[in-house]
Amino acid sequence: MTTPPLPFVRPATVAGQHFSTVIVGAGINGVGVFRDLSLQGVPCLIVDKGDFAAGASSAPSRMIHGGLRYLESGAFALVAEATRERNLLLRNAPHLVRPLKTVVPLSSHFGGLFGSMLRFTGLASSPGPRGLLVVALGLRLYDLLGRRQRVMPGHHIGRVPAPDGGLFPKAVRWTATYFDAWISHPEWLILELLTDAFRDQPASAAVNHCKVTGCRGSTLTLRDEVTGETVQVTADTVVNATGAWLDRSAAALGGPRDRVMGTKGSHLVLDHPELRHALDGRMAYFEASDGRVCIVYPFLDRVLVGSTDIPVDDPDQVVTEPAEVDYLFDVLREVFPNLRFARDDVVYTYVGVRPLARSDADKPGQISRDHAVVVDPPGAARAVPVVNLIGGKWTTFRALAAQASDEVLRLLGLRRTRSTDNLPIGGGAGLPDDAAAMAAFVERIQALCGAGRERAAGLVGRYGTRAQGLAQRFATAGDVPLRHVPDHSVEEMRYLCLETGVVHLTDLVMRRTLLAIRGQVTEAVLAELADVAASALGWSATRRAEELRDCTTTLRERHGVRLPSADTRAAPPASEAPSSTPLTSPIPT
């Protein structure tokens, strides 16, 4: 296998090196710390036993939100922080994070009022179905707490609009409308944060599929999960950012356990044009009959439905169970009684484990989504301090990373020199902020790559302003569309393989692209991508067959993708003449 160029490396490349900080866990929180510390000039190494963003960070509801429902628990500081961070992400990563109009169906005036008061005081776990008054008060407070860095309009409540008359149950009399945000490709934002960090501190490095197996003195032992080889590095500080795996990582790092617990959230992605059309670009946010808050919204050309909230012991073994699919379908039928839903509508399922601070709460929904930073001092065997990130959620990653980074800087005897508050992320830097300027930018990309407008718009939707350099690069190399997914090209896949740390075919299919979650993966698509990856990374025919088999098995068994048993037959060369299928942009620009 050809080793990817620096700074995405394999463990052997960093053997014997010293880093000021080693960060364990390359999800959004760990990568947030990596970007922040690298910005301060601190040489960092980040490692993950899986791929970058392969854990809970690749399995959220893909919402960037303030946590409206947390208000009933009195978590005002958390909501204020989360709404501000949501607003900052809309500014700093506008190519991936976009406003999301949200509608709440309401059936009564005073429903849940007394229960909300009891829950606020900690005397009840669920207030029951919320009525107009409770939601109106909550949204007024939500707008107030989210006023810092605000970029979206406030809420509105009114009678059910005529177009929605046949969408919700007849009992629904009003709808409340407010704005949150959604993220199209969270895994790519994590890759962009890594790339930004390498730009700011070239001595920093990132290694995926690499497990920390021990820490003695100031030496950490790393195991390459591909080859089995072990190497050692030294550090002045260590950050444990492994989320739901934090206690397990603490065992390897010689620290206390029993700090976190996990609850899994399963999601469905549906091919349901009728529901997608009826939602008209909005998210429906509602409470199921059992009190669980659920969401449904258009996700690109699909519909995303979520989620469950179930305690789990082993985050490595979670999958979406058939009972969870049944539960989410029952919720859909309850909220949209005039639409039909069937198992064949499901093109993809995924599940993530929320890393929550350990709690004695009766129900998972009662556990705080707040975060904390805890420092374990050096011990008998370990000579360096460990900074632990506990809890948190996707939206607040920057704030948690800043808090953790400040603690690391203190331990290193350094001071912060730059803030990440208003720092653009990746292709969000310099992205046009109005329709006319965006149209002109897409035209420039179109001229550079020599392809159609939809191809250019697709590149902008995936890479933001970085599409300009990539389009020119792809065109120079010959931007031949993939035969089976022609809105992507062979050279684009080669770029992802060679320069974003791809090790396995699943890395490419499930995290570097949106092909899997959009239900675009077929046997032919996988075979074609395996050919491109094998060529780029120097895989043998045997390795290619193994990667194809493993990827197919993962998609079938862990994500409900309807694929037959793995077929390792070679596809025709990807450089053949492209199909005449029209080009489409996967993300609206």
GROMACS .gro file of N, CA and C in nm, residues 149-272:
model
  372
  149GLN      N    1  -2.454   3.690   1.771
  149GLN     CA    2  -2.409   3.648   1.637
  149GLN      C    3  -2.526   3.603   1.549
  150ARG      N    4  -2.644   3.653   1.576
  150ARG     CA    5  -2.764   3.602   1.509
  150ARG      C    6  -2.760   3.629   1.358
  151VAL      N    7  -2.805   3.528   1.281
  151VAL     CA    8  -2.808   3.542   1.136
  151VAL      C    9  -2.942   3.498   1.077
  152MET      N   10  -3.037   3.458   1.164
  152MET     CA   11  -3.165   3.405   1.114
  152MET      C   12  -3.282   3.477   1.179
  153PRO      N   13  -3.400   3.475   1.115
  153PRO     CA   14  -3.518   3.541   1.172
  153PRO      C   15  -3.570   3.470   1.295
  154GLY      N   16  -3.658   3.539   1.371
  154GLY     CA   17  -3.717   3.481   1.490
  154GLY      C   18  -3.833   3.388   1.458
  155HIS      N   19  -3.899   3.341   1.564
  155HIS     CA   20  -4.004   3.241   1.547
  155HIS      C   21  -4.138   3.306   1.511
  156HIS      N   22  -4.230   3.222   1.466
  156HIS     CA   23  -4.366   3.267   1.431
  156HIS      C   24  -4.463   3.154   1.463
  157ILE      N   25  -4.579   3.189   1.516
  157ILE     CA   26  -4.683   3.091   1.546
  157ILE      C   27  -4.813   3.136   1.481
  158GLY      N   28  -4.880   3.043   1.415
  158GLY     CA   29  -5.007   3.077   1.349
  158GLY      C   30  -5.089   2.954   1.322
  159ARG      N   31  -5.206   2.976   1.265
  159ARG     CA   32  -5.291   2.865   1.226
  159ARG      C   33  -5.222   2.777   1.122
  160VAL      N   34  -5.261   2.652   1.114
  160VAL     CA   35  -5.200   2.561   1.017
  160VAL      C   36  -5.221   2.614   0.876
  161PRO      N   37  -5.114   2.636   0.800
  161PRO     CA   38  -5.129   2.684   0.662
  161PRO      C   39  -5.204   2.582   0.578
  162ALA      N   40  -5.273   2.631   0.478
  162ALA     CA   41  -5.354   2.542   0.392
  162ALA      C   42  -5.272   2.427   0.333
  163PRO      N   43  -5.149   2.449   0.284
  163PRO     CA   44  -5.073   2.337   0.227
  163PRO      C   45  -5.043   2.226   0.328
  164ASP      N   46  -5.042   2.262   0.458
  164ASP     CA   47  -5.012   2.162   0.561
  164ASP      C   48  -5.137   2.096   0.616
  165GLY      N   49  -5.253   2.135   0.566
  165GLY     CA   50  -5.377   2.081   0.619
  165GLY      C   51  -5.386   1.930   0.609
  166GLY      N   52  -5.331   1.872   0.503
  166GLY     CA   53  -5.337   1.728   0.486
  166GLY      C   54  -5.211   1.656   0.528
  167LEU      N   55  -5.115   1.731   0.584
  167LEU     CA   56  -4.988   1.670   0.623
  167LEU      C   57  -4.993   1.616   0.765
  168PHE      N   58  -5.040   1.699   0.858
  168PHE     CA   59  -5.042   1.660   0.999
  168PHE      C   60  -5.180   1.604   1.037
  169PRO      N   61  -5.193   1.543   1.155
  169PRO     CA   62  -5.323   1.494   1.200
  169PRO      C   63  -5.425   1.607   1.211
  170LYS      N   64  -5.553   1.572   1.204
  170LYS     CA   65  -5.659   1.673   1.208
  170LYS      C   66  -5.659   1.751   1.339
  171ALA      N   67  -5.608   1.689   1.446
  171ALA     CA   68  -5.607   1.756   1.576
  171ALA      C   69  -5.512   1.874   1.580
  172VAL      N   70  -5.416   1.881   1.488
  172VAL     CA   71  -5.320   1.991   1.487
  172VAL      C   72  -5.390   2.119   1.441
  173ARG      N   73  -5.385   2.223   1.525
  173ARG     CA   74  -5.457   2.349   1.498
  173ARG      C   75  -5.363   2.465   1.465
  174TRP      N   76  -5.240   2.458   1.514
  174TRP     CA   77  -5.143   2.565   1.489
  174TRP      C   78  -5.007   2.503   1.454
  175THR      N   79  -4.921   2.583   1.400
  175THR     CA   80  -4.782   2.543   1.382
  175THR      C   81  -4.692   2.657   1.428
  176ALA      N   82  -4.586   2.620   1.497
  176ALA     CA   83  -4.482   2.716   1.535
  176ALA      C   84  -4.366   2.698   1.439
  177THR      N   85  -4.310   2.808   1.394
  177THR     CA   86  -4.199   2.803   1.299
  177THR      C   87  -4.079   2.879   1.354
  178TYR      N   88  -3.964   2.816   1.355
  178TYR     CA   89  -3.840   2.884   1.396
  178TYR      C   90  -3.726   2.828   1.312
  179PHE      N   91  -3.604   2.878   1.335
  179PHE     CA   92  -3.489   2.835   1.255
  179PHE      C   93  -3.379   2.777   1.342
  180ASP      N   94  -3.326   2.664   1.299
  180ASP     CA   95  -3.200   2.610   1.348
  180ASP      C   96  -3.111   2.591   1.225
  181ALA      N   97  -3.026   2.490   1.226
  181ALA     CA   98  -2.937   2.469   1.111
  181ALA      C   99  -2.910   2.320   1.096
  182TRP      N  100  -2.858   2.282   0.977
  182TRP     CA  101  -2.821   2.144   0.950
  182TRP      C  102  -2.686   2.142   0.881
  183ILE      N  103  -2.618   2.028   0.891
  183ILE     CA  104  -2.488   2.013   0.828
  183ILE      C  105  -2.496   1.898   0.729
  184SER      N  106  -2.455   1.924   0.607
  184SER     CA  107  -2.469   1.825   0.501
  184SER      C  108  -2.368   1.712   0.513
  185HIS      N  109  -2.246   1.744   0.554
  185HIS     CA  110  -2.139   1.643   0.551
  185HIS      C  111  -2.046   1.665   0.670
  186PRO      N  112  -2.087   1.623   0.790
  186PRO     CA  113  -2.006   1.648   0.909
  186PRO      C  114  -1.867   1.586   0.902
  187GLU      N  115  -1.856   1.469   0.836
  187GLU     CA  116  -1.725   1.405   0.825
  187GLU      C  117  -1.627   1.492   0.747
  188TRP      N  118  -1.678   1.562   0.645
  188TRP     CA  119  -1.588   1.647   0.566
  188TRP      C  120  -1.546   1.770   0.643
  189LEU      N  121  -1.634   1.825   0.727
  189LEU     CA  122  -1.594   1.939   0.809
  189LEU      C  123  -1.480   1.899   0.901
  190ILE      N  124  -1.483   1.777   0.953
  190ILE     CA  125  -1.374   1.728   1.037
  190ILE      C  126  -1.244   1.719   0.956
  191LEU      N  127  -1.253   1.670   0.832
  191LEU     CA  128  -1.133   1.666   0.746
  191LEU      C  129  -1.080   1.806   0.720
  192GLU      N  130  -1.169   1.901   0.703
  192GLU     CA  131  -1.125   2.040   0.678
  192GLU      C  132  -1.057   2.099   0.801
  193LEU      N  133  -1.109   2.068   0.920
  193LEU     CA  134  -1.044   2.116   1.042
  193LEU      C  135  -0.902   2.059   1.052
  194LEU      N  136  -0.885   1.932   1.016
  194LEU     CA  137  -0.752   1.872   1.016
  194LEU      C  138  -0.660   1.944   0.918
  195THR      N  139  -0.711   1.967   0.798
  195THR     CA  140  -0.629   2.034   0.695
  195THR      C  141  -0.591   2.175   0.737
  196ASP      N  142  -0.684   2.247   0.800
  196ASP     CA  143  -0.653   2.381   0.849
  196ASP      C  144  -0.544   2.375   0.956
  197ALA      N  145  -0.550   2.272   1.041
  197ALA     CA  146  -0.450   2.258   1.146
  197ALA      C  147  -0.312   2.233   1.086
  198PHE      N  148  -0.303   2.151   0.983
  198PHE     CA  149  -0.173   2.124   0.918
  198PHE      C  150  -0.116   2.252   0.858
  199ARG      N  151  -0.204   2.336   0.804
  199ARG     CA  152  -0.158   2.463   0.748
  199ARG      C  153  -0.098   2.552   0.857
  200ASP      N  154  -0.161   2.555   0.975
  200ASP     CA  155  -0.117   2.644   1.082
  200ASP      C  156   0.004   2.589   1.157
  201GLN      N  157   0.019   2.458   1.165
  201GLN     CA  158   0.132   2.397   1.234
  201GLN      C  159   0.178   2.275   1.153
  202PRO      N  160   0.271   2.293   1.061
  202PRO     CA  161   0.317   2.183   0.975
  202PRO      C  162   0.378   2.066   1.052
  203ALA      N  163   0.417   2.087   1.179
  203ALA     CA  164   0.475   1.978   1.257
  203ALA      C  165   0.368   1.886   1.317
  204SER      N  166   0.240   1.924   1.305
  204SER     CA  167   0.133   1.838   1.353
  204SER      C  168   0.107   1.726   1.253
  205ALA      N  169   0.054   1.615   1.303
  205ALA     CA  170   0.027   1.499   1.216
  205ALA      C  171  -0.096   1.425   1.266
  206ALA      N  172  -0.158   1.348   1.176
  206ALA     CA  173  -0.279   1.273   1.207
  206ALA      C  174  -0.265   1.130   1.158
  207VAL      N  175  -0.306   1.034   1.243
  207VAL     CA  176  -0.297   0.892   1.208
  207VAL      C  177  -0.431   0.827   1.241
  208ASN      N  178  -0.493   0.768   1.141
  208ASN     CA  179  -0.616   0.693   1.166
  208ASN      C  180  -0.586   0.543   1.168
  209HIS      N  181  -0.685   0.463   1.210
  209HIS     CA  182  -0.669   0.318   1.222
  209HIS      C  183  -0.543   0.287   1.302
  210CYS      N  184  -0.532   0.354   1.417
  210CYS     CA  185  -0.414   0.344   1.503
  210CYS      C  186  -0.461   0.354   1.648
  211LYS      N  187  -0.433   0.253   1.729
  211LYS     CA  188  -0.484   0.247   1.865
  211LYS      C  189  -0.374   0.272   1.968
  212VAL      N  190  -0.406   0.353   2.070
  212VAL     CA  191  -0.315   0.372   2.182
  212VAL      C  192  -0.334   0.254   2.277
  213THR      N  193  -0.227   0.180   2.300
  213THR     CA  194  -0.238   0.060   2.384
  213THR      C  195  -0.176   0.077   2.522
  214GLY      N  196  -0.105   0.187   2.545
  214GLY     CA  197  -0.047   0.207   2.677
  214GLY      C  198   0.025   0.339   2.687
  215CYS      N  199   0.048   0.382   2.812
  215CYS     CA  200   0.122   0.506   2.837
  215CYS      C  201   0.205   0.484   2.964
  216ARG      N  202   0.335   0.491   2.950
  216ARG     CA  203   0.426   0.474   3.063
  216ARG      C  204   0.531   0.583   3.059
  217GLY      N  205   0.547   0.650   3.170
  217GLY     CA  206   0.633   0.767   3.170
  217GLY      C  207   0.572   0.872   3.079
  218SER      N  208   0.649   0.920   2.983
  218SER     CA  209   0.596   1.013   2.882
  218SER      C  210   0.585   0.946   2.746
  219THR      N  211   0.589   0.813   2.746
  219THR     CA  212   0.588   0.737   2.621
  219THR      C  213   0.453   0.671   2.599
  220LEU      N  214   0.398   0.690   2.481
  220LEU     CA  215   0.274   0.623   2.441
  220LEU      C  216   0.307   0.517   2.337
  221THR      N  217   0.243   0.401   2.351
  221THR     CA  218   0.260   0.294   2.254
  221THR      C  219   0.140   0.293   2.161
  222LEU      N  220   0.167   0.293   2.031
  222LEU     CA  221   0.063   0.297   1.929
  222LEU      C  222   0.068   0.168   1.848
  223ARG      N  223  -0.049   0.113   1.816
  223ARG     CA  224  -0.056  -0.006   1.731
  223ARG      C  225  -0.127   0.025   1.600
  224ASP      N  226  -0.061  -0.003   1.491
  224ASP     CA  227  -0.120   0.013   1.358
  224ASP      C  228  -0.225  -0.096   1.341
  225GLU      N  229  -0.352  -0.056   1.327
  225GLU     CA  230  -0.461  -0.152   1.318
  225GLU      C  231  -0.467  -0.220   1.182
  226VAL      N  232  -0.384  -0.177   1.087
  226VAL     CA  233  -0.378  -0.241   0.956
  226VAL      C  234  -0.271  -0.347   0.953
  227THR      N  235  -0.151  -0.313   1.002
  227THR     CA  236  -0.038  -0.405   0.994
  227THR      C  237  -0.010  -0.478   1.124
  228GLY      N  238  -0.061  -0.426   1.237
  228GLY     CA  239  -0.030  -0.485   1.367
  228GLY      C  240   0.100  -0.435   1.427
  229GLU      N  241   0.175  -0.354   1.353
  229GLU     CA  242   0.303  -0.302   1.401
  229GLU      C  243   0.280  -0.206   1.518
  230THR      N  244   0.370  -0.208   1.617
  230THR     CA  245   0.363  -0.114   1.728
  230THR      C  246   0.481  -0.018   1.723
  231VAL      N  247   0.455   0.107   1.758
  231VAL     CA  248   0.559   0.210   1.763
  231VAL      C  249   0.537   0.292   1.889
  232GLN      N  250   0.635   0.377   1.921
  232GLN     CA  251   0.624   0.462   2.039
  232GLN      C  252   0.653   0.606   2.005
  233VAL      N  253   0.580   0.696   2.073
  233VAL     CA  254   0.604   0.840   2.064
  233VAL      C  255   0.606   0.894   2.206
  234THR      N  256   0.662   1.013   2.222
  234THR     CA  257   0.661   1.077   2.353
  234THR      C  258   0.581   1.206   2.346
  235ALA      N  259   0.532   1.249   2.464
  235ALA     CA  260   0.447   1.368   2.469
  235ALA      C  261   0.464   1.439   2.602
  236ASP      N  262   0.428   1.568   2.605
  236ASP     CA  263   0.425   1.645   2.729
  236ASP      C  264   0.286   1.642   2.794
  237THR      N  265   0.184   1.628   2.711
  237THR     CA  266   0.046   1.619   2.759
  237THR      C  267  -0.030   1.523   2.668
  238VAL      N  268  -0.140   1.470   2.721
  238VAL     CA  269  -0.228   1.382   2.645
  238VAL      C  270  -0.370   1.432   2.660
  239VAL      N  271  -0.448   1.424   2.552
  239VAL     CA  272  -0.590   1.460   2.555
  239VAL      C  273  -0.670   1.335   2.524
  240ASN      N  274  -0.764   1.301   2.611
  240ASN     CA  275  -0.854   1.189   2.588
  240ASN      C  276  -0.986   1.246   2.536
  241ALA      N  277  -1.008   1.233   2.406
  241ALA     CA  278  -1.128   1.286   2.341
  241ALA      C  279  -1.202   1.173   2.270
  242THR      N  280  -1.215   1.060   2.338
  242THR     CA  281  -1.272   0.942   2.273
  242THR      C  282  -1.421   0.924   2.298
  243GLY      N  283  -1.487   1.025   2.350
  243GLY     CA  284  -1.633   1.023   2.360
  243GLY      C  285  -1.686   0.908   2.442
  244ALA      N  286  -1.774   0.827   2.383
  244ALA     CA  287  -1.833   0.714   2.454
  244ALA      C  288  -1.729   0.608   2.489
  245TRP      N  289  -1.611   0.613   2.429
  245TRP     CA  290  -1.503   0.519   2.459
  245TRP      C  291  -1.406   0.575   2.565
  246LEU      N  292  -1.440   0.688   2.626
  246LEU     CA  293  -1.347   0.758   2.714
  246LEU      C  294  -1.297   0.669   2.827
  247ASP      N  295  -1.386   0.594   2.891
  247ASP     CA  296  -1.344   0.509   3.002
  247ASP      C  297  -1.250   0.398   2.955
  248ARG      N  298  -1.275   0.342   2.838
  248ARG     CA  299  -1.189   0.238   2.784
  248ARG      C  300  -1.050   0.295   2.752
  249SER      N  301  -1.048   0.415   2.696
  249SER     CA  302  -0.919   0.478   2.667
  249SER      C  303  -0.846   0.511   2.797
  250ALA      N  304  -0.922   0.549   2.900
  250ALA     CA  305  -0.860   0.582   3.028
  250ALA      C  306  -0.786   0.462   3.085
  251ALA      N  307  -0.838   0.341   3.058
  251ALA     CA  308  -0.769   0.221   3.107
  251ALA      C  309  -0.631   0.210   3.045
  252ALA      N  310  -0.620   0.240   2.915
  252ALA     CA  311  -0.489   0.233   2.848
  252ALA      C  312  -0.397   0.346   2.892
  253LEU      N  313  -0.458   0.459   2.931
  253LEU     CA  314  -0.380   0.577   2.969
  253LEU      C  315  -0.352   0.582   3.118
  254GLY      N  316  -0.402   0.485   3.195
  254GLY     CA  317  -0.376   0.482   3.337
  254GLY      C  318  -0.451   0.588   3.415
  255GLY      N  319  -0.580   0.607   3.382
  255GLY     CA  320  -0.660   0.707   3.450
  255GLY      C  321  -0.788   0.648   3.506
  256PRO      N  322  -0.866   0.728   3.581
  256PRO     CA  323  -0.991   0.681   3.639
  256PRO      C  324  -1.094   0.648   3.531
  257ARG      N  325  -1.191   0.560   3.566
  257ARG     CA  326  -1.297   0.523   3.474
  257ARG      C  327  -1.432   0.569   3.528
  258ASP      N  328  -1.538   0.513   3.470
  258ASP     CA  329  -1.676   0.539   3.516
  258ASP      C  330  -1.713   0.687   3.511
  259ARG      N  331  -1.671   0.755   3.404
  259ARG     CA  332  -1.706   0.896   3.389
  259ARG      C  333  -1.814   0.920   3.284
  260VAL      N  334  -1.829   0.826   3.193
  260VAL     CA  335  -1.926   0.848   3.085
  260VAL      C  336  -2.020   0.729   3.074
  261MET      N  337  -2.130   0.754   3.006
  261MET     CA  338  -2.223   0.650   2.968
  261MET      C  339  -2.270   0.682   2.826
  262GLY      N  340  -2.318   0.582   2.756
  262GLY     CA  341  -2.359   0.605   2.618
  262GLY      C  342  -2.505   0.575   2.596
  263THR      N  343  -2.569   0.655   2.514
  263THR     CA  344  -2.704   0.622   2.465
  263THR      C  345  -2.700   0.628   2.313
  264LYS      N  346  -2.760   0.528   2.251
  264LYS     CA  347  -2.751   0.523   2.105
  264LYS      C  348  -2.872   0.592   2.042
  265GLY      N  349  -2.842   0.660   1.933
  265GLY     CA  350  -2.947   0.725   1.854
  265GLY      C  351  -2.947   0.669   1.713
  266SER      N  352  -3.054   0.596   1.679
  266SER     CA  353  -3.065   0.539   1.545
  266SER      C  354  -3.143   0.632   1.454
  267HIS      N  355  -3.103   0.634   1.327
  267HIS     CA  356  -3.165   0.721   1.226
  267HIS      C  357  -3.195   0.639   1.101
  268LEU      N  358  -3.296   0.685   1.029
  268LEU     CA  359  -3.331   0.626   0.899
  268LEU      C  360  -3.316   0.732   0.792
  269VAL      N  361  -3.269   0.691   0.675
  269VAL     CA  362  -3.270   0.778   0.558
  269VAL      C  363  -3.366   0.714   0.458
  270LEU      N  364  -3.468   0.791   0.418
  270LEU     CA  365  -3.575   0.739   0.333
  270LEU      C  366  -3.570   0.797   0.192
  271ASP      N  367  -3.605   0.716   0.097
  271ASP     CA  368  -3.635   0.763  -0.038
  271ASP      C  369  -3.787   0.776  -0.044
  272HIS      N  370  -3.837   0.897  -0.014
  272HIS     CA  371  -3.982   0.918  -0.002
  272HIS      C  372  -4.015   1.056  -0.062
   0.00000   0.00000   0.00000
